Amino acid sequence: MLSKQEKIILKVLGDLKGESNPDEIAKISELPEVAVMRTLLYLSSKELVIVDEKGVSNLALTNEGKTSLANGLIEKIFIKGIKDKLPLNELGLSEEEKNIAIGIARRNGWIAIEKINNSLSFSLTDKGKAALNEKTPEETALEDISKKRIVNDNLVNLLAKRKLVEKKLDTVRKIFLTELGKKEVLKGIEITDEISELTPDMLKNQNWRNITLKKFDVYSDVKIFYPSRKHFVNQAIEYIRKIWLEMGFKEMSGPMIDTSFWVFDALFQPQDHPARDMQDTFFIDSPRFGQIDPKLSNKICAMHEHGGDINSKGWGYKWDKRISEEYVLRTHTTSLSVRTLSTLKPEDLPVKFFSVGKVFRNEKLDWKHLFEFYQTDGIVVDEDANFKHLLGYLKRFLNKMGHSKIRFRPAYFPYTEPSIEVDIYNKNKGEWVELLGAGIFRPEVVVPLLGKDIPVLAWGPGFGRIMMEYYGLTDIRQKYMNDLDMMKKLPIWIKG
Amino acid sequence: MPTVNFDKNEFISLLGKAVDDQTLSDRISMIGTDLEKVNPEIVVEVFPDRPDLLSIEGFTNALKGFMGIEKGPIEFNVHTSSYEGAVDPKVKSVRPFAVGAIVKGIKFDDDTIRSLMQIQEKLHITHGRNRKKVAIGVHDLDTIKFPIKYTTMPRDFSFIPLEFDKNLTIEEILRTHPKGVAYAQLLSEFKECPIWIDNNGQVLSMPPIINADHTKVTEKTKNLFLDITGTHRKSIEYALNIILMGLFIRGGEIHSLKLNEDGKDWIYPNLNREKIELELSYSNKILGLNLSEDETAELLMKMRYGISSKSKGKLVVEIPPYRADILHPIDLVEDVSIAYGFENFIPEIPKIATIGQENSIEVFIRKIEEVMVGFNFFEVKNYILSNEDVLITKMLDNKRKLVKTRNAVNTEFDTVRSSLLPLILKTLVSNTHYEYPQNIFEVGVVVPDQNLIEKQYLSCAICHPKANFSEIKGVFNGLLSSFGLQYSVKEGEYPYFIGGRACSLEIDGLAIGKMGEINPEVLYNFKLEMPVSAFEIDLSAIFDLFKEKIQG
C-alpha cells in the first residue's frame, strides 16, 4: 500500500525516465524538500527506489562573500568613494576594511597618495578610473562561484584567504527507480486524497472509498496505557488456592483474632513456650479474654497436665485456663486446622482441608520482616494416612509450585511428630533453602479434638519468597506500600 | 532456636572417627538439627525439644549412634556417697525445686571448661527459660562443708557474690551487681530469696542470680558440686542429667547427693532409663513401613535407646535419662523414622477421593474484584494493623471503639483496622506525585468494633480534580446491577463526608454501607489536595443476603 506522497514521487520518477534528484523531484512534485526526502526513504525501504548518495566538495560564498557580491568588493567601494569625494568615514567600512581596501587599491595602482598637513589625501589614477567601470578578476570569480562555475584555483585561494568563499562538503543524491519501482509505474499510478482520521461521516457516505488514510509511523513512541488489575499479592494467593483446590482440598476459615486456646493450647504448646511470649505474639487489649468451650478445655487441660487418657506424659505442669482465654492475633493459620478438626465427625473422613490467611508476629518492621503476612495450611485427615503419604503429598504440592529438586529433613514443631522441614534447591545460589514445615499432628493434639488417634498430615508452605522472586522485589515492605506506579508496571502473575 | 558452635577438631575427636565435611554436613542435617556450617567450626541450630544436643558431648554422642559408630545407651555409673542436704519448705512459694550431684576427678583443661560454660549458658536461655524455670550453679566441691541446705533468706542477708571482694546484701546484689540487675525481676515479688548454704554457714549460691565467690571453680578444681533449682521438677532433673552426661563422657566420676524434702529422702542424680512400650504395628502404621522387631530395635539403638525386650510385636524401650522430649510412643516412632533416614522413604499418594471446594464468600469476593477492575479501578492492599490517628482522629470519627493490641513493637501499627476508607485515603496520599485520575479499591477484613466480629469490606474511591458524588454513585450503581441487586439510598450525616453530599446505602432496608464526597477537613488532615468521592460497603452482609444464589 503506497501513500499519496509515495505515489506522487513514483509518478514523477516515471515521467523522468526513472532517474532524478531530490531537488528536481521537489520542484516538479511541489512537495516540501523534507517530505520528499522522508518519502524517498520509505520508498527505498520498500525497494522501489535506490537513493545513491555521494559526498562532493563544493565551493560556496561566505556571508561576507555574499555581501561583497551584492554591494561590491571593499576596494571598489573605496575608490568609488574617492570619485564621489565622500569623506572616508562615510563609506560604511570598518577601520580594518578601510586599511585592507587602501592596500589593495595601491597595489593595483588605482590611487595616488599625497601627504597634506599631516593627513593623507587620495586621488584616482587613470587605471583607477578605468577600474570603476570594469569587473576585477576577483569579482568575476565571486560571481562564478555563486553560479557554481569553475574558477581558477589561485583566485579561489585568494578569495578564501579574504574569507569570502569557503570549501563545503555536500551530499549529492541521485534517485533511480528499481525494477520493482518501474513495474509499479508501469501498472499505472492513481493519486487519491489522503486523510488522517476515519470519521463516522465517511463511513456513512462511503467516502472512505475515495480516500487514503495517512500512514502512521508505527515505530514512534506513544503514551503507555497500563491496565487496572488485582493487587499482585492477591494474584499470587489465587495461584496457591488453585493448587490446593486441584489437589482436592476444601477451604476452611476462621477468626484472625482468636483465643490463645485455639492458637496455642489446642496445639499442645505449653503455656510457658517461648513462642507464646509477648515478644512474638500480639495480645488484644480490649476485650482481653474470650470464651472457650468448657468440655474441650477440660480435655486440653488434662492433655497438657498429664497426657489425658492416652499413653502420654503430657507436659507435667499446672495448666491455667485464664491464659488460654486471652485473645491474640493468630500467629499461624494452624489455628484454623485445629478448629476444623474439632468439628469433624467420623463419617466426614477421609477429608482434606486448606486455608490461606493473614498471620501476625510482633516484629519490628524492616526490609526483611513484616508484622503480618500470609500463610497457607493444609491438613489431610485419613484413618489410613501415613508418613509416606505425607511425603507424597508434599512432593506433588511442591512440584505444582514449580520445585522439582526437594529434600526432606527431620525438624521440630511442638504439635507434630514426626516433623519435617522441606528444602528446595536454589540453583542460582547452589544451596538448599528451607521452604516449609510439615508433620503428622501429635496424638495429644488429635485425640481431644477428634476423640480418636487418627493421623492428621499437616503442612504449611510459605509463599512470600516465591512472590518476592517472581515480582523481583527487594524489600518486603514493597508488598503493602501501594505505590501505584510500581504496581502498574509489575508483571501479571502467570504461573499456574 | 539456640545456635551452638563446636570446635571441629574436638568434635571429630569426641566422635572417634575421621569424617569429611561433606559427610558431616549431610549427616548433621539428617539427624534433626539445622546445620549452618561445618567450616571452620561446626555451627548448628538445635531444636528446643533436644536440649541434650546443646553440648558437644551430647551432640557427638547422638551422632555416633546415627552414623553407626556406636549403638545403644550410655551406661552411667553413679557412686553412692554420704553427701547430704535438705530442702527447706520455705522455698515452696519462691523457687520450689532443687536437685544436685557431685562429680569427681575432673581434668579441667580448656575444652572441658568451655564446654561446661556453654551448656550451662545454653540451658539457661532455652530449656531454663532465661533462668526462670531452671538455673544452674557449678561449685568447687572441696570448699563446701556438708550437709548443705536450700532455703530462703531475708533481703538484708549478705554474702560475697562471685567476682566481688566484700559482703553485699541480697538487696544490694539485686540493685548493683550486673547479674543481679539482669535477673532481679525473677525475684521481685518475694520478701525472702533462695539461698544454698553449707554447714559452716557459707553461702554457695543465690539462685537463679549468682554464686558466692567462696565456692568458685578455679584451674585447681578437681571435684564439682552442681546445684540446680527451678520451678519445674522434671525440667531441673533433665538439666542435671544433660550436664552430667557431658562430664561423664569427659571421664568424671558421678557421686550421689541425698536431699531431704518434706521428710522424704530423694537421691540424685537419677540416671536410670525409664521404660516405654512401643507397639510395632503402631510404628509401622504411622510410617507406612513393614519393619520387623529386630529392625525397629536396631534403629532405636542407633538413636541411643536401650531395648529391654522385644516380643509379640511389642518393644520395651529404655529412654536415656537426658531425653526430655519423649512424652508418648509417637516420639519413638519419629526417632525410628530419623534412623531409617528420611531419604529412604518412598513418597506415595494414596488413592482417596476428596472433593476440593472454596468458601463461597471467597468466590463472591473474587467476582467483586473482577467487576471493580473492569471499572478500571486499581486494587490496593493495606496492613490489617493501623493506628488510632488514621482510623479515628484524621477521619473526625470519634465514636468508634477500636480493637487495640497491648504490646505492639511498631506503634504506628497497634490497632486492628475498623474500616478500609481511612487506609484508602492514606494510599492516595502516598501517590500524590503520580498522574490523576487515581481510582482505587480495597477488599479485606476489618473488625468494626470490640465485638470482634470480622467482616469483609469493600472500599472504593475516585480521586481527580472533578471527582464528585454523581460519579461514585454511578460506579456503585453499576457494581450492584452487575450482581442483579437493587439498593436504595438515604441521605445521611457522616463526619468524614461533606454534609448534604453523603448517604447511607441499603438493600431491602438493611444498611450495607455509605457513600459521599470526602470532607475537605479530612482531606486537609491527610494532606490530600485533590477531591475524593468514595463508598464503603459490608460485603459479608451483602453475601448473606444472596449466598444461596452464589452457592448455586
Short mmCIF file of C-alpha atoms in Angstrom, two decimals, chain A residues 174-490:
data_model
loop_
_atom_site.label_atom_id
_atom_site.label_comp_id
_atom_site.label_asym_id
_atom_site.label_seq_id
_atom_site.Cartn_x
_atom_site.Cartn_y
_atom_site.Cartn_z
CA LYS A 174 20.72 10.64 -7.26
CA ILE A 175 17.47 8.76 -7.33
CA PHE A 176 16.78 5.76 -9.54
CA LEU A 177 13.72 3.60 -9.87
CA THR A 178 14.42 -0.06 -9.16
CA GLU A 179 13.00 -2.80 -11.35
CA LEU A 180 10.22 -3.17 -8.81
CA GLY A 181 9.65 0.58 -8.93
CA LYS A 182 9.49 0.53 -12.70
CA LYS A 183 6.89 -2.25 -12.60
CA GLU A 184 4.84 -0.22 -10.15
CA VAL A 185 4.98 2.78 -12.51
CA LEU A 186 4.02 0.63 -15.46
CA LYS A 187 0.94 -0.60 -13.60
CA GLY A 188 -0.20 3.00 -13.60
CA ILE A 189 -0.38 5.23 -10.56
CA GLU A 190 -3.61 6.79 -9.44
CA ILE A 191 -3.37 9.56 -6.89
CA THR A 192 -6.19 9.96 -4.35
CA ASP A 193 -6.61 12.31 -1.36
CA GLU A 194 -5.04 11.38 1.99
CA ILE A 195 -6.92 11.77 5.26
CA SER A 196 -5.58 11.44 8.80
CA GLU A 197 -8.66 10.04 10.57
CA LEU A 198 -11.57 7.92 9.59
CA THR A 199 -14.81 9.62 10.61
CA PRO A 200 -18.31 8.25 11.13
CA ASP A 201 -19.42 10.54 8.25
CA MET A 202 -17.01 8.93 5.82
CA LEU A 203 -18.34 5.54 6.82
CA LYS A 204 -21.91 6.71 6.42
CA ASN A 205 -21.49 8.23 2.96
CA GLN A 206 -18.85 5.70 1.88
CA ASN A 207 -16.36 8.46 1.18
CA TRP A 208 -13.72 6.17 2.62
CA ARG A 209 -13.65 4.53 -0.80
CA ASN A 210 -12.19 7.70 -2.34
CA ILE A 211 -9.59 8.49 0.24
CA THR A 212 -6.37 7.08 1.50
CA LEU A 213 -5.64 7.14 5.21
CA LYS A 214 -2.36 8.74 6.04
CA LYS A 215 0.28 6.34 7.12
CA PHE A 216 1.35 6.19 10.76
CA ASP A 217 4.90 5.91 11.92
CA VAL A 218 4.45 2.61 13.67
CA TYR A 219 7.90 2.84 15.23
CA SER A 220 7.32 6.02 17.16
CA ASP A 221 6.93 6.03 20.97
CA VAL A 222 3.49 6.53 22.38
CA LYS A 223 1.99 7.00 25.85
CA ILE A 224 1.59 3.59 27.51
CA PHE A 225 -1.77 2.55 28.93
CA TYR A 226 -1.42 0.24 31.94
CA PRO A 227 -4.34 -1.98 32.77
CA SER A 228 -6.00 -1.93 36.17
CA ARG A 229 -5.58 -5.20 37.93
CA LYS A 230 -5.92 -7.12 41.12
CA HIS A 231 -3.28 -6.48 43.73
CA PHE A 232 -0.19 -8.55 42.94
CA VAL A 233 -0.28 -10.32 46.30
CA ASN A 234 -3.85 -11.41 45.60
CA GLN A 235 -2.79 -12.72 42.21
CA ALA A 236 -0.23 -14.96 43.91
CA ILE A 237 -2.77 -16.07 46.53
CA GLU A 238 -5.12 -17.19 43.77
CA TYR A 239 -2.36 -19.38 42.44
CA ILE A 240 -1.80 -21.05 45.81
CA ARG A 241 -5.55 -21.56 46.25
CA LYS A 242 -5.71 -23.17 42.85
CA ILE A 243 -3.03 -25.70 43.78
CA TRP A 244 -4.93 -26.76 46.89
CA LEU A 245 -8.22 -26.98 45.02
CA GLU A 246 -6.72 -29.05 42.25
CA MET A 247 -5.46 -31.49 44.86
CA GLY A 248 -8.96 -31.94 46.27
CA PHE A 249 -8.70 -29.76 49.37
CA LYS A 250 -11.68 -27.98 50.87
CA GLU A 251 -11.30 -24.47 52.21
CA MET A 252 -11.58 -23.76 55.92
CA SER A 253 -11.92 -20.38 57.52
CA GLY A 254 -11.92 -18.88 60.97
CA PRO A 255 -11.07 -15.85 63.03
CA MET A 256 -7.97 -13.76 62.78
CA ILE A 257 -8.42 -12.61 66.38
CA ASP A 258 -8.66 -15.81 68.36
CA THR A 259 -8.16 -17.08 71.88
CA SER A 260 -4.77 -18.47 72.85
CA PHE A 261 -6.68 -21.68 73.33
CA TRP A 262 -7.01 -22.27 69.59
CA VAL A 263 -3.74 -20.66 68.61
CA PHE A 264 -1.57 -22.45 71.18
CA ASP A 265 -3.22 -24.71 73.77
CA ALA A 266 -5.18 -26.88 71.36
CA LEU A 267 -1.90 -27.38 69.51
CA PHE A 268 -0.30 -28.74 72.66
CA GLN A 269 2.01 -25.76 73.06
CA PRO A 270 2.84 -25.48 76.77
CA GLN A 271 1.86 -22.19 78.32
CA ASP A 272 5.46 -21.24 79.07
CA HIS A 273 6.53 -21.94 75.48
CA PRO A 274 8.77 -19.13 74.16
CA ALA A 275 6.58 -18.74 71.05
CA ARG A 276 3.82 -17.52 73.35
CA ASP A 277 5.93 -14.67 74.65
CA MET A 278 4.87 -11.08 74.42
CA GLN A 279 7.79 -10.52 72.05
CA ASP A 280 6.28 -12.72 69.37
CA THR A 281 2.56 -12.53 69.84
CA PHE A 282 0.17 -9.59 69.67
CA PHE A 283 -2.22 -9.65 72.61
CA ILE A 284 -5.55 -7.84 72.38
CA ASP A 285 -6.17 -5.08 74.89
CA SER A 286 -9.93 -4.93 74.93
CA PRO A 287 -11.66 -7.29 75.19
CA ARG A 288 -8.84 -9.19 76.77
CA PHE A 289 -10.43 -12.58 77.27
CA GLY A 290 -12.76 -14.76 75.24
CA GLN A 291 -14.94 -17.78 75.92
CA ILE A 292 -13.75 -21.32 75.43
CA ASP A 293 -15.82 -24.46 75.38
CA PRO A 294 -15.56 -25.91 78.93
CA LYS A 295 -15.75 -29.55 77.84
CA LEU A 296 -12.99 -29.19 75.32
CA SER A 297 -10.94 -27.03 77.65
CA ASN A 298 -11.04 -29.79 80.29
CA LYS A 299 -9.70 -32.27 77.78
CA ILE A 300 -6.93 -29.95 76.68
CA CYS A 301 -6.08 -29.18 80.28
CA ALA A 302 -5.75 -32.90 81.07
CA MET A 303 -3.58 -33.41 78.00
CA HIS A 304 -1.20 -30.62 79.00
CA GLU A 305 -1.04 -31.61 82.66
CA HIS A 306 -0.65 -35.39 82.41
CA GLY A 307 -1.38 -36.60 78.91
CA GLY A 308 -5.13 -37.08 79.39
CA ASP A 309 -6.30 -40.64 79.00
CA ILE A 310 -3.79 -41.56 76.32
CA ASN A 311 -0.37 -43.03 76.71
CA SER A 312 1.36 -39.65 77.10
CA LYS A 313 3.11 -37.93 79.99
CA GLY A 314 1.80 -34.50 79.00
CA TRP A 315 3.95 -31.53 79.88
CA GLY A 316 3.59 -32.02 83.63
CA TYR A 317 2.62 -28.54 84.78
CA LYS A 318 -0.44 -26.74 86.10
CA TRP A 319 -2.47 -25.58 83.11
CA ASP A 320 -4.13 -22.20 83.52
CA LYS A 321 -7.50 -21.73 81.81
CA ARG A 322 -7.27 -17.95 82.10
CA ILE A 323 -4.10 -17.87 79.99
CA SER A 324 -5.83 -19.86 77.25
CA GLU A 325 -8.74 -17.39 77.22
CA GLU A 326 -6.55 -14.45 76.23
CA TYR A 327 -7.25 -13.01 72.82
CA VAL A 328 -4.33 -12.81 70.40
CA LEU A 329 -3.83 -12.08 66.72
CA ARG A 330 -3.25 -15.57 65.36
CA THR A 331 0.44 -16.35 64.84
CA HIS A 332 -0.35 -19.12 62.35
CA THR A 333 -3.32 -20.38 60.40
CA THR A 334 -2.81 -23.80 62.01
CA SER A 335 -5.37 -22.49 64.50
CA LEU A 336 -7.92 -22.98 61.72
CA SER A 337 -6.78 -26.57 61.21
CA VAL A 338 -7.43 -27.47 64.85
CA ARG A 339 -10.73 -25.58 64.89
CA THR A 340 -11.77 -27.58 61.83
CA LEU A 341 -10.69 -30.89 63.39
CA SER A 342 -12.91 -30.16 66.38
CA THR A 343 -15.98 -30.06 64.12
CA LEU A 344 -15.37 -33.29 62.20
CA LYS A 345 -17.46 -36.43 62.60
CA PRO A 346 -16.22 -39.95 61.78
CA GLU A 347 -18.40 -40.11 58.65
CA ASP A 348 -16.68 -37.00 57.23
CA LEU A 349 -13.40 -38.89 56.71
CA PRO A 350 -11.26 -39.03 54.71
CA VAL A 351 -11.14 -35.31 54.11
CA LYS A 352 -8.59 -32.68 53.17
CA PHE A 353 -8.67 -29.00 54.11
CA PHE A 354 -6.70 -25.89 53.32
CA SER A 355 -6.64 -22.28 54.46
CA VAL A 356 -4.97 -19.09 53.31
CA GLY A 357 -4.90 -16.17 55.67
CA LYS A 358 -3.04 -13.40 57.41
CA VAL A 359 -0.92 -14.25 60.43
CA PHE A 360 0.77 -11.84 62.81
CA ARG A 361 4.16 -11.64 64.50
CA ASN A 362 5.07 -8.78 66.77
CA GLU A 363 8.26 -7.89 64.94
CA LYS A 364 9.92 -4.63 64.07
CA LEU A 365 9.10 -3.65 60.51
CA ASP A 366 12.13 -3.62 58.21
CA TRP A 367 13.12 -4.72 54.71
CA LYS A 368 13.15 -8.38 55.74
CA HIS A 369 10.35 -8.52 58.30
CA LEU A 370 6.65 -7.78 58.27
CA PHE A 371 4.45 -7.90 61.33
CA GLU A 372 1.70 -9.52 59.28
CA PHE A 373 1.91 -11.81 56.29
CA TYR A 374 0.02 -14.55 54.51
CA GLN A 375 0.29 -18.18 55.44
CA THR A 376 -1.31 -21.22 53.99
CA ASP A 377 -2.01 -24.50 55.75
CA GLY A 378 -3.29 -27.85 54.66
CA ILE A 379 -4.38 -30.99 56.53
CA VAL A 380 -5.27 -34.49 55.45
CA VAL A 381 -7.48 -36.38 57.90
CA ASP A 382 -7.43 -40.00 56.92
CA GLU A 383 -7.55 -43.09 59.12
CA ASP A 384 -5.04 -44.82 56.81
CA ALA A 385 -2.68 -41.89 56.20
CA ASN A 386 0.99 -42.37 56.98
CA PHE A 387 4.36 -40.70 56.77
CA LYS A 388 5.00 -41.86 53.19
CA HIS A 389 1.71 -40.29 52.14
CA LEU A 390 2.78 -37.01 53.73
CA LEU A 391 5.97 -37.10 51.68
CA GLY A 392 3.91 -37.94 48.59
CA TYR A 393 1.54 -35.03 49.07
CA LEU A 394 4.42 -32.68 49.76
CA LYS A 395 6.28 -33.78 46.68
CA ARG A 396 3.22 -33.31 44.47
CA PHE A 397 2.40 -29.99 46.09
CA LEU A 398 5.91 -28.64 45.57
CA ASN A 399 6.04 -29.92 42.00
CA LYS A 400 2.92 -27.90 41.36
CA MET A 401 4.66 -24.88 42.86
CA GLY A 402 7.42 -25.42 40.34
CA HIS A 403 10.04 -27.09 42.57
CA SER A 404 11.44 -30.33 41.25
CA LYS A 405 14.54 -30.80 43.40
CA ILE A 406 13.45 -31.12 47.01
CA ARG A 407 14.81 -32.60 50.23
CA PHE A 408 13.05 -33.78 53.39
CA ARG A 409 14.80 -33.22 56.71
CA PRO A 410 13.83 -34.05 60.29
CA ALA A 411 12.64 -30.97 62.18
CA TYR A 412 10.75 -29.98 65.27
CA PHE A 413 7.35 -28.39 65.78
CA PRO A 414 5.60 -28.68 69.12
CA TYR A 415 2.44 -30.13 67.61
CA THR A 416 3.73 -32.60 65.03
CA GLU A 417 5.63 -35.85 65.28
CA PRO A 418 7.35 -36.80 63.07
CA SER A 419 8.15 -33.28 61.86
CA ILE A 420 9.64 -32.43 58.51
CA GLU A 421 11.43 -29.44 57.10
CA VAL A 422 11.28 -29.32 53.31
CA ASP A 423 14.18 -27.71 51.48
CA ILE A 424 14.20 -26.74 47.85
CA TYR A 425 17.37 -26.48 45.83
CA ASN A 426 18.20 -22.97 44.73
CA LYS A 427 20.15 -23.34 41.50
CA ASN A 428 21.38 -19.74 41.48
CA LYS A 429 22.81 -19.92 44.98
CA GLY A 430 23.79 -23.58 44.72
CA GLU A 431 22.31 -24.37 48.12
CA TRP A 432 19.31 -25.84 49.88
CA VAL A 433 16.74 -23.31 51.09
CA GLU A 434 14.04 -24.01 53.69
CA LEU A 435 10.58 -23.71 52.24
CA LEU A 436 8.04 -25.30 54.50
CA GLY A 437 7.33 -27.19 57.67
CA ALA A 438 5.23 -30.32 57.79
CA GLY A 439 4.37 -33.23 60.02
CA ILE A 440 1.76 -35.52 61.49
CA PHE A 441 -0.21 -33.98 64.35
CA ARG A 442 0.70 -35.46 67.73
CA PRO A 443 -1.88 -37.71 69.40
CA GLU A 444 -2.01 -35.09 72.19
CA VAL A 445 -3.43 -32.66 69.59
CA VAL A 446 -5.72 -35.01 67.70
CA VAL A 447 -7.35 -37.09 70.42
CA PRO A 448 -9.07 -34.24 72.33
CA LEU A 449 -10.42 -32.81 69.06
CA LEU A 450 -11.40 -35.96 67.15
CA GLY A 451 -11.92 -38.28 70.08
CA LYS A 452 -9.60 -40.79 68.48
CA ASP A 453 -5.96 -41.02 67.38
CA ILE A 454 -6.29 -40.56 63.63
CA PRO A 455 -3.25 -39.50 61.63
CA VAL A 456 -3.59 -35.89 60.53
CA LEU A 457 -0.99 -34.90 57.96
CA ALA A 458 -0.26 -31.18 58.01
CA TRP A 459 1.92 -28.73 56.16
CA GLY A 460 2.19 -25.00 55.71
CA PRO A 461 4.28 -23.65 52.87
CA GLY A 462 5.44 -20.07 52.92
CA PHE A 463 4.92 -18.33 49.62
CA GLY A 464 6.34 -14.93 50.47
CA ARG A 465 9.69 -15.84 48.99
CA ILE A 466 8.40 -17.11 45.65
CA MET A 467 6.29 -13.96 45.41
CA MET A 468 9.32 -11.73 46.04
CA GLU A 469 11.33 -13.63 43.44
CA TYR A 470 8.58 -13.61 40.84
CA TYR A 471 7.94 -9.88 41.09
CA GLY A 472 11.61 -9.02 41.59
CA LEU A 473 11.00 -7.24 44.90
CA THR A 474 13.99 -6.48 47.09
CA ASP A 475 12.26 -5.03 50.13
CA ILE A 476 9.43 -6.99 51.71
CA ARG A 477 7.62 -3.75 52.61
CA GLN A 478 7.00 -3.13 48.90
CA LYS A 479 4.15 -5.62 49.16
CA TYR A 480 1.96 -3.18 51.06
CA MET A 481 3.45 0.14 50.03
CA ASN A 482 0.68 0.66 47.45
CA ASP A 483 2.92 2.57 45.09
CA LEU A 484 0.52 2.83 42.14
CA ASP A 485 3.27 3.45 39.63
CA MET A 486 5.32 0.47 40.77
CA MET A 487 2.27 -1.78 40.90
CA LYS A 488 1.03 -0.98 37.44
CA LYS A 489 4.43 -1.77 35.97
CA LEU A 490 4.76 -5.16 37.72
#
